[in-house]
Short mmCIF file of C-alpha atoms in Angstrom, two decimals:
data_model
loop_
_atom_site.label_atom_id
_atom_site.label_comp_id
_atom_site.label_asym_id
_atom_site.label_seq_id
_atom_site.Cartn_x
_atom_site.Cartn_y
_atom_site.Cartn_z
CA MET T 1 -89.97 22.35 -70.51
CA ARG T 2 -89.83 19.99 -67.59
CA GLN T 3 -87.55 17.72 -69.62
CA LEU T 4 -85.28 20.62 -70.38
CA ILE T 5 -84.90 21.44 -66.67
CA PHE T 6 -84.25 17.79 -65.96
CA ALA T 7 -81.53 17.66 -68.65
CA PHE T 8 -79.98 20.81 -67.23
CA CYS T 9 -79.85 19.31 -63.74
CA ILE T 10 -78.31 16.10 -65.08
CA GLY T 11 -75.76 18.24 -66.90
CA LEU T 12 -74.76 19.87 -63.62
CA LEU T 13 -74.11 16.53 -61.94
CA PRO T 14 -70.47 16.14 -63.04
CA PHE T 15 -69.57 19.42 -61.34
CA ALA T 16 -70.79 18.10 -58.02
CA ALA T 17 -68.55 15.05 -58.30
CA ASN T 18 -65.70 14.74 -55.84
CA ALA T 19 -62.16 13.59 -56.35
CA VAL T 20 -62.36 11.66 -53.09
CA GLU T 21 -63.22 8.11 -54.01
CA PRO T 22 -65.37 5.88 -51.82
CA ASP T 23 -62.54 3.43 -51.10
CA GLU T 24 -60.46 6.23 -49.60
CA MET T 25 -63.08 7.34 -47.12
CA LEU T 26 -62.88 6.49 -43.46
CA THR T 27 -65.79 4.72 -41.78
CA ASP T 28 -65.64 7.14 -38.86
CA PRO T 29 -67.57 10.21 -40.08
CA VAL T 30 -65.86 12.54 -37.58
CA LEU T 31 -62.37 11.53 -38.75
CA GLU T 32 -63.48 11.66 -42.37
CA GLN T 33 -64.79 15.19 -41.87
CA ARG T 34 -61.46 16.24 -40.32
CA ALA T 35 -59.60 14.62 -43.22
CA ARG T 36 -61.72 16.60 -45.68
CA GLU T 37 -61.02 19.87 -43.87
CA ILE T 38 -57.26 19.17 -43.78
CA SER T 39 -57.24 18.16 -47.45
CA LYS T 40 -58.79 21.48 -48.42
CA ASP T 41 -55.78 23.33 -47.00
CA LEU T 42 -53.17 21.21 -48.75
CA ARG T 43 -51.99 22.02 -52.24
CA CYS T 44 -51.70 19.34 -54.88
CA VAL T 45 -48.08 19.48 -56.02
CA VAL T 46 -48.90 18.31 -59.55
CA CYS T 47 -51.85 20.55 -60.42
CA GLN T 48 -50.55 23.42 -58.45
CA ASN T 49 -53.58 25.60 -57.79
CA GLN T 50 -55.88 22.84 -56.65
CA ASP T 51 -56.26 21.46 -53.15
CA ILE T 52 -55.73 17.73 -52.80
CA ASP T 53 -59.37 17.28 -51.80
CA SER T 54 -60.55 18.14 -55.31
CA SER T 55 -57.63 16.83 -57.35
CA ASN T 56 -57.61 13.62 -59.32
CA ALA T 57 -53.82 13.44 -59.56
CA GLY T 58 -52.15 10.28 -58.28
CA VAL T 59 -49.98 12.10 -55.77
CA ALA T 60 -53.02 13.94 -54.44
CA ARG T 61 -54.76 10.62 -53.84
CA ASP T 62 -51.67 9.28 -52.05
CA LEU T 63 -51.58 12.38 -49.87
CA ARG T 64 -55.29 12.02 -49.06
CA LEU T 65 -54.68 8.43 -48.00
CA LEU T 66 -51.69 9.55 -45.95
CA VAL T 67 -53.74 12.25 -44.22
CA ARG T 68 -56.37 9.65 -43.28
CA GLU T 69 -53.72 7.20 -42.14
CA ARG T 70 -52.18 9.78 -39.81
CA LEU T 71 -55.61 10.67 -38.41
CA VAL T 72 -56.38 7.01 -37.69
CA VAL T 73 -53.05 6.68 -35.86
CA GLY T 74 -54.24 9.54 -33.65
CA ASP T 75 -52.47 12.63 -34.97
CA SER T 76 -54.05 16.02 -34.38
CA ASP T 77 -54.94 18.16 -37.40
CA ALA T 78 -51.85 20.30 -36.85
CA GLU T 79 -49.63 17.24 -36.59
CA VAL T 80 -50.94 15.85 -39.87
CA ILE T 81 -50.31 19.14 -41.67
CA GLU T 82 -46.84 19.36 -40.11
CA TYR T 83 -46.10 15.82 -41.31
CA ILE T 84 -46.88 16.73 -44.93
CA ARG T 85 -45.18 20.11 -44.61
CA ALA T 86 -41.95 18.46 -43.44
CA ARG T 87 -41.83 16.60 -46.77
CA TYR T 88 -43.15 19.16 -49.22
CA GLY T 89 -42.35 22.47 -47.50
CA ASP T 90 -44.48 25.57 -46.98
CA TYR T 91 -45.39 25.37 -50.63
CA VAL T 92 -47.88 22.61 -49.91
CA LEU T 93 -49.92 24.87 -47.63
CA LEU T 94 -52.62 26.83 -49.44
CA LYS T 95 -52.65 29.35 -46.58
CA PRO T 96 -49.08 30.61 -46.23
CA PRO T 97 -47.89 30.69 -42.61
CA LEU T 98 -47.13 34.04 -40.95
CA GLU T 99 -43.35 34.18 -40.65
CA PRO T 100 -40.65 36.74 -41.55
CA ALA T 101 -40.34 35.45 -45.12
CA THR T 102 -44.05 36.00 -45.74
CA TYR T 103 -44.49 39.36 -43.96
CA ALA T 104 -44.49 41.16 -47.32
CA LEU T 105 -47.29 38.87 -48.50
CA TRP T 106 -49.45 39.37 -45.43
CA PHE T 107 -48.82 43.04 -44.71
CA ALA T 108 -48.36 44.55 -48.19
CA PRO T 109 -52.15 44.87 -48.77
CA ILE T 110 -52.60 46.66 -45.43
CA ALA T 111 -49.59 48.85 -46.18
CA PHE T 112 -51.00 49.77 -49.59
CA VAL T 113 -54.38 50.70 -48.10
CA LEU T 114 -52.66 52.85 -45.49
CA ILE T 115 -50.52 54.57 -48.15
CA GLY T 116 -53.65 55.13 -50.23
CA VAL T 117 -55.53 56.68 -47.32
CA PHE T 118 -52.54 58.82 -46.42
CA VAL T 119 -51.88 60.10 -49.95
CA GLY T 120 -55.55 60.48 -50.88
CA GLY T 121 -56.33 62.17 -47.59
CA GLY T 122 -53.36 64.47 -47.97
CA LEU T 123 -54.43 65.54 -51.46
CA LEU T 124 -58.02 66.21 -50.36
CA MET T 125 -56.85 68.29 -47.41
CA SER T 126 -54.49 70.41 -49.50
CA ARG T 127 -57.21 71.02 -52.09
CA ARG T 128 -59.64 72.16 -49.38
CA LYS T 129 -56.98 74.51 -48.04
CA GLN T 130 -56.61 76.12 -51.48
CA GLU T 131 -60.32 76.85 -51.63
CA ALA T 132 -60.19 78.71 -48.35
CA PHE T 133 -59.83 82.49 -48.60
CA GLU T 134 -56.27 83.64 -48.27
CA ASP T 135 -55.09 87.12 -47.54
CA LEU T 136 -53.01 88.62 -50.26
CA GLY T 137 -49.65 89.87 -49.13
CA SER T 138 -49.28 93.67 -48.78
CA GLU T 139 -47.16 93.73 -51.94
CA ASP T 140 -49.82 91.98 -54.02
CA GLU T 141 -52.47 94.19 -52.42
CA ASN T 142 -50.62 97.28 -53.65
CA THR T 143 -50.19 95.87 -57.16
CA VAL T 144 -53.89 95.04 -57.44
CA SER T 145 -55.05 98.45 -56.23
CA GLU T 146 -52.58 100.07 -58.61
CA ILE T 147 -54.10 98.18 -61.55
CA LEU T 148 -57.63 98.95 -60.43
CA ARG T 149 -56.83 102.63 -60.15
CA GLN T 150 -55.34 102.63 -63.68
CA ASN T 151 -58.40 100.91 -65.06
CA GLU T 152 -60.72 103.44 -63.44
CA ALA T 153 -58.63 106.25 -64.85
CA GLY T 154 -58.86 104.66 -68.29
CA ASP T 155 -62.67 104.35 -68.01
CA ALA T 156 -63.03 107.98 -67.14
CA SER T 157 -61.28 109.23 -70.21
CA MET X 1 -44.25 67.23 -48.15
CA LYS X 2 -45.71 67.94 -51.60
CA ARG X 3 -42.46 66.94 -53.22
CA LEU X 4 -42.59 63.66 -51.32
CA ILE X 5 -46.09 62.91 -52.62
CA ALA X 6 -45.08 63.91 -56.13
CA GLY X 7 -42.24 61.37 -55.96
CA LEU X 8 -44.53 58.51 -54.93
CA PRO X 9 -45.76 57.53 -58.43
CA PHE X 10 -42.15 57.28 -59.51
CA VAL X 11 -41.27 55.04 -56.56
CA ALA X 12 -44.35 52.90 -57.25
CA ALA X 13 -43.41 52.65 -60.94
CA VAL X 14 -39.89 51.50 -60.05
CA ILE X 15 -41.17 48.88 -57.59
CA PHE X 16 -43.80 47.46 -59.96
CA GLY X 17 -41.50 47.78 -62.97
CA GLY X 18 -38.82 45.81 -61.16
CA PHE X 19 -41.36 43.15 -60.22
CA PHE X 20 -42.57 42.83 -63.82
CA LEU X 21 -39.00 42.67 -65.09
CA TRP X 22 -38.37 39.78 -62.71
CA GLY X 23 -41.60 38.10 -63.84
CA LEU X 24 -40.73 38.45 -67.52
CA ASN X 25 -37.38 36.68 -67.19
CA PRO X 26 -37.70 33.75 -69.61
CA ASP X 27 -35.41 31.60 -67.45
CA ARG X 28 -37.79 31.80 -64.51
CA ASP X 29 -40.04 28.75 -64.20
CA PRO X 30 -43.15 29.70 -62.23
CA ASN X 31 -44.02 26.02 -61.82
CA GLU X 32 -40.82 25.28 -60.01
CA ILE X 33 -41.46 24.04 -56.50
CA PRO X 34 -38.83 24.90 -53.94
CA SER X 35 -37.51 21.69 -52.40
CA VAL X 36 -37.20 21.37 -48.66
CA LEU X 37 -34.83 18.42 -49.05
CA ILE X 38 -31.79 20.37 -50.26
CA SER X 39 -29.07 20.31 -47.57
CA GLN X 40 -31.32 18.05 -45.50
CA PRO X 41 -30.65 14.39 -44.72
CA ALA X 42 -32.20 12.02 -47.23
CA PRO X 43 -35.44 10.46 -45.96
CA ALA X 44 -35.42 7.03 -44.35
CA PHE X 45 -36.76 4.28 -46.59
CA ASP X 46 -36.23 0.61 -47.28
CA LEU X 47 -37.54 -0.78 -50.56
CA ASP X 48 -37.65 -4.35 -51.78
CA PRO X 49 -36.15 -5.23 -55.13
CA VAL X 50 -38.38 -5.34 -58.21
CA PRO X 51 -39.62 -8.95 -58.41
CA GLY X 52 -38.13 -10.71 -61.42
CA LEU X 53 -35.08 -8.51 -61.47
CA GLU X 54 -31.67 -9.53 -60.18
CA THR X 55 -30.78 -5.99 -59.13
CA PRO X 56 -30.96 -5.72 -55.31
CA GLY X 57 -33.41 -3.43 -53.52
CA LEU X 58 -32.65 0.04 -52.22
CA ALA X 59 -32.56 1.47 -48.70
CA ARG X 60 -31.26 4.74 -47.28
CA SER X 61 -28.23 2.89 -45.89
CA ASP X 62 -27.11 2.15 -49.47
CA LEU X 63 -26.81 5.87 -50.16
CA VAL X 64 -24.48 6.68 -47.28
CA SER X 65 -20.81 5.88 -46.68
CA ASN X 66 -20.06 5.66 -50.35
CA GLU X 67 -16.74 6.95 -51.61
CA ARG X 68 -18.42 9.64 -53.67
CA PRO X 69 -21.88 11.23 -53.79
CA VAL X 70 -24.38 9.04 -55.62
CA VAL X 71 -27.40 9.72 -57.78
CA VAL X 72 -30.95 8.57 -57.03
CA ASN X 73 -33.32 8.54 -59.98
CA VAL X 74 -37.05 8.02 -59.62
CA PHE X 75 -38.44 6.39 -62.74
CA ALA X 76 -41.29 4.29 -64.09
CA SER X 77 -41.85 2.34 -67.27
CA TRP X 78 -45.16 4.17 -67.83
CA CYS X 79 -43.40 7.52 -67.77
CA VAL X 80 -42.58 8.55 -71.33
CA PRO X 81 -39.94 11.22 -70.53
CA CYS X 82 -38.12 8.59 -68.43
CA ARG X 83 -37.42 6.69 -71.62
CA ALA X 84 -35.57 9.67 -73.09
CA GLU X 85 -33.81 10.32 -69.82
CA HIS X 86 -32.69 6.70 -69.57
CA ALA X 87 -30.20 7.14 -72.41
CA VAL X 88 -28.70 10.23 -70.77
CA LEU X 89 -28.32 8.55 -67.39
CA THR X 90 -26.81 5.44 -68.99
CA ARG X 91 -24.23 7.62 -70.72
CA PHE X 92 -23.33 9.31 -67.43
CA VAL X 93 -22.87 5.89 -65.81
CA GLU X 94 -20.86 4.35 -68.63
CA ARG X 95 -18.71 7.27 -69.70
CA GLU X 96 -18.36 9.41 -66.60
CA GLY X 97 -18.44 6.81 -63.87
CA MET X 98 -21.54 8.19 -62.13
CA ARG X 99 -23.08 5.84 -59.56
CA LEU X 100 -26.80 5.47 -60.14
CA PHE X 101 -29.54 4.06 -57.89
CA GLY X 102 -33.15 3.78 -58.90
CA ILE X 103 -36.56 4.02 -57.30
CA ASN X 104 -39.14 2.33 -59.48
CA TYR X 105 -42.23 4.43 -58.80
CA LYS X 106 -45.69 2.83 -58.88
CA ASP X 107 -44.75 0.45 -61.63
CA LYS X 108 -45.92 -3.06 -62.37
CA PRO X 109 -42.88 -5.31 -61.79
CA GLU X 110 -43.29 -7.11 -65.11
CA ASP X 111 -43.47 -3.80 -66.97
CA ALA X 112 -40.35 -2.54 -65.19
CA VAL X 113 -38.45 -5.74 -65.97
CA LYS X 114 -39.42 -5.55 -69.63
CA TRP X 115 -38.51 -1.87 -69.81
CA LEU X 116 -35.04 -2.46 -68.31
CA ASN X 117 -34.45 -5.50 -70.51
CA ASP X 118 -35.30 -3.45 -73.60
CA LEU X 119 -33.29 -0.35 -72.73
CA GLY X 120 -30.57 -1.74 -70.49
CA ASN X 121 -30.11 -1.39 -66.76
CA PRO X 122 -27.67 1.29 -65.60
CA TYR X 123 -28.88 1.07 -61.98
CA GLU X 124 -26.75 -0.53 -59.25
CA ARG X 125 -29.78 -1.01 -57.06
CA ILE X 126 -33.49 -0.53 -57.66
CA GLY X 127 -36.16 -0.24 -54.97
CA SER X 128 -39.75 -0.91 -55.92
CA ASP X 129 -42.09 1.78 -54.57
CA LEU X 130 -45.48 0.31 -55.38
CA SER X 131 -47.49 2.41 -52.92
CA GLY X 132 -45.76 5.68 -53.75
CA ARG X 133 -45.12 6.23 -50.05
CA THR X 134 -41.35 6.52 -50.46
CA GLY X 135 -42.03 9.03 -53.22
CA ILE X 136 -43.89 11.18 -50.70
CA GLU X 137 -40.94 10.87 -48.29
CA TRP X 138 -38.76 12.35 -51.04
CA GLY X 139 -41.28 15.15 -51.67
CA LEU X 140 -41.92 13.81 -55.15
CA SER X 141 -44.30 15.72 -57.42
CA GLY X 142 -43.95 13.45 -60.43
CA VAL X 143 -41.56 11.23 -62.33
CA PRO X 144 -38.81 11.46 -63.31
CA GLU X 145 -36.94 13.22 -60.54
CA THR X 146 -33.24 12.94 -59.86
CA PHE X 147 -31.33 13.60 -56.65
CA ILE X 148 -27.64 13.80 -55.81
CA VAL X 149 -26.96 12.46 -52.32
CA ASP X 150 -23.70 13.14 -50.50
CA SER X 151 -21.82 10.31 -48.83
CA ASP X 152 -23.05 11.49 -45.42
CA GLY X 153 -26.65 11.14 -46.63
CA THR X 154 -27.30 14.84 -47.29
CA VAL X 155 -29.34 15.69 -50.37
CA LEU X 156 -27.25 18.09 -52.46
CA PHE X 157 -29.29 18.60 -55.59
CA ARG X 158 -32.71 17.86 -57.00
CA TYR X 159 -33.74 17.89 -60.61
CA VAL X 160 -37.46 17.80 -61.36
CA GLY X 161 -38.34 16.37 -64.73
CA PRO X 162 -36.20 14.53 -67.27
CA VAL X 163 -32.52 15.38 -67.63
CA VAL X 164 -32.88 15.69 -71.39
CA GLY X 165 -31.61 18.39 -73.75
CA PRO X 166 -28.39 20.45 -73.68
CA ASP X 167 -29.50 22.88 -70.93
CA ALA X 168 -30.67 20.19 -68.56
CA VAL X 169 -27.62 18.01 -69.16
CA GLU X 170 -25.37 21.02 -68.61
CA ARG X 171 -27.08 21.90 -65.32
CA PHE X 172 -26.92 18.30 -64.17
CA THR X 173 -23.26 17.95 -65.14
CA GLN X 174 -22.40 21.12 -63.23
CA ALA X 175 -24.21 19.78 -60.17
CA LEU X 176 -22.41 16.44 -60.43
CA LYS X 177 -19.03 18.15 -60.69
CA GLN X 178 -19.81 20.53 -57.85
CA ALA X 179 -20.86 17.63 -55.66
CA GLY X 180 -17.78 15.68 -56.65
CA ALA X 181 -19.96 12.78 -57.80
CA LEU X 182 -17.72 12.02 -60.78
CA PRO X 183 -14.36 10.32 -60.33
CA ASN X 184 -11.33 12.54 -60.99
CA GLY X 185 -10.15 12.59 -64.56
CA ALA X 186 -13.42 11.31 -65.98
CA GLY X 187 -15.41 13.33 -68.46
CA SER X 188 -14.23 16.26 -70.48
#
């Protein structure tokens, strides 16, 4: 049993492996940590739904090295991201920026929730209103009493 | 009010239906990455020649002040589609008078030399980009990629992947003609 658990743990090891190779890492742990955070927000342009921090593609490695190089030169996080963005466009950002072209992307979910609340709420309200007792109009009142009277007359005979 | 709510499913169906119709278009390539370089000045770079090759190196200054727009092709000997594309590009150079410059991307010089000796060398100049840094400047996502650069240094067109097959060649030819990269009278 113990061996089985051990084998299972060994089997999990590959999933913990990182794409970042030791020779890429910076000696300064603070800078390295910043590089890791930046890399997680940058899309690998080859394997398009992966961030460059976890991608083994050649371009991703080059971009990781570039990110670290810019950090060593003294760029701020935003400057590094801007540097990459200038070359690869908004597409390289995993979090799309908030700008007129992306308003639909950012606000559509909120809009849909609001529409849902509005429509759903409206339907519930109207249904509740139907349940409430409503006065019959005088015309309907007359028709109903007419029918009732006829029925009574029929019963009597 | 009730009529308005009753119409909502229809409106929603039209919106989603239109979206799906757009998504189902077989000509749409969801992997296509929009390029930021189009209509932008070509990036600055200065690459040494491939050692062992007589073709001179390539810098941004070689792309500007030409008579006509020129073509920059990023290639590598290890890239299999480049081999197929090589024949197409050579034909454009020889038959249509296209001017072709090359960036040899992350390639061992001896491999590149052998590759060009085997297949022929249609490139006027070739810069060796060993580090891949110039590739990043061009927003490269892989090889091959082909750019048309105007004589003022503006990038006019980008083709990702090999220019191989009738559709690709047709698109590329159109772009060349539109850019005026082919001399008058050449081609059909």
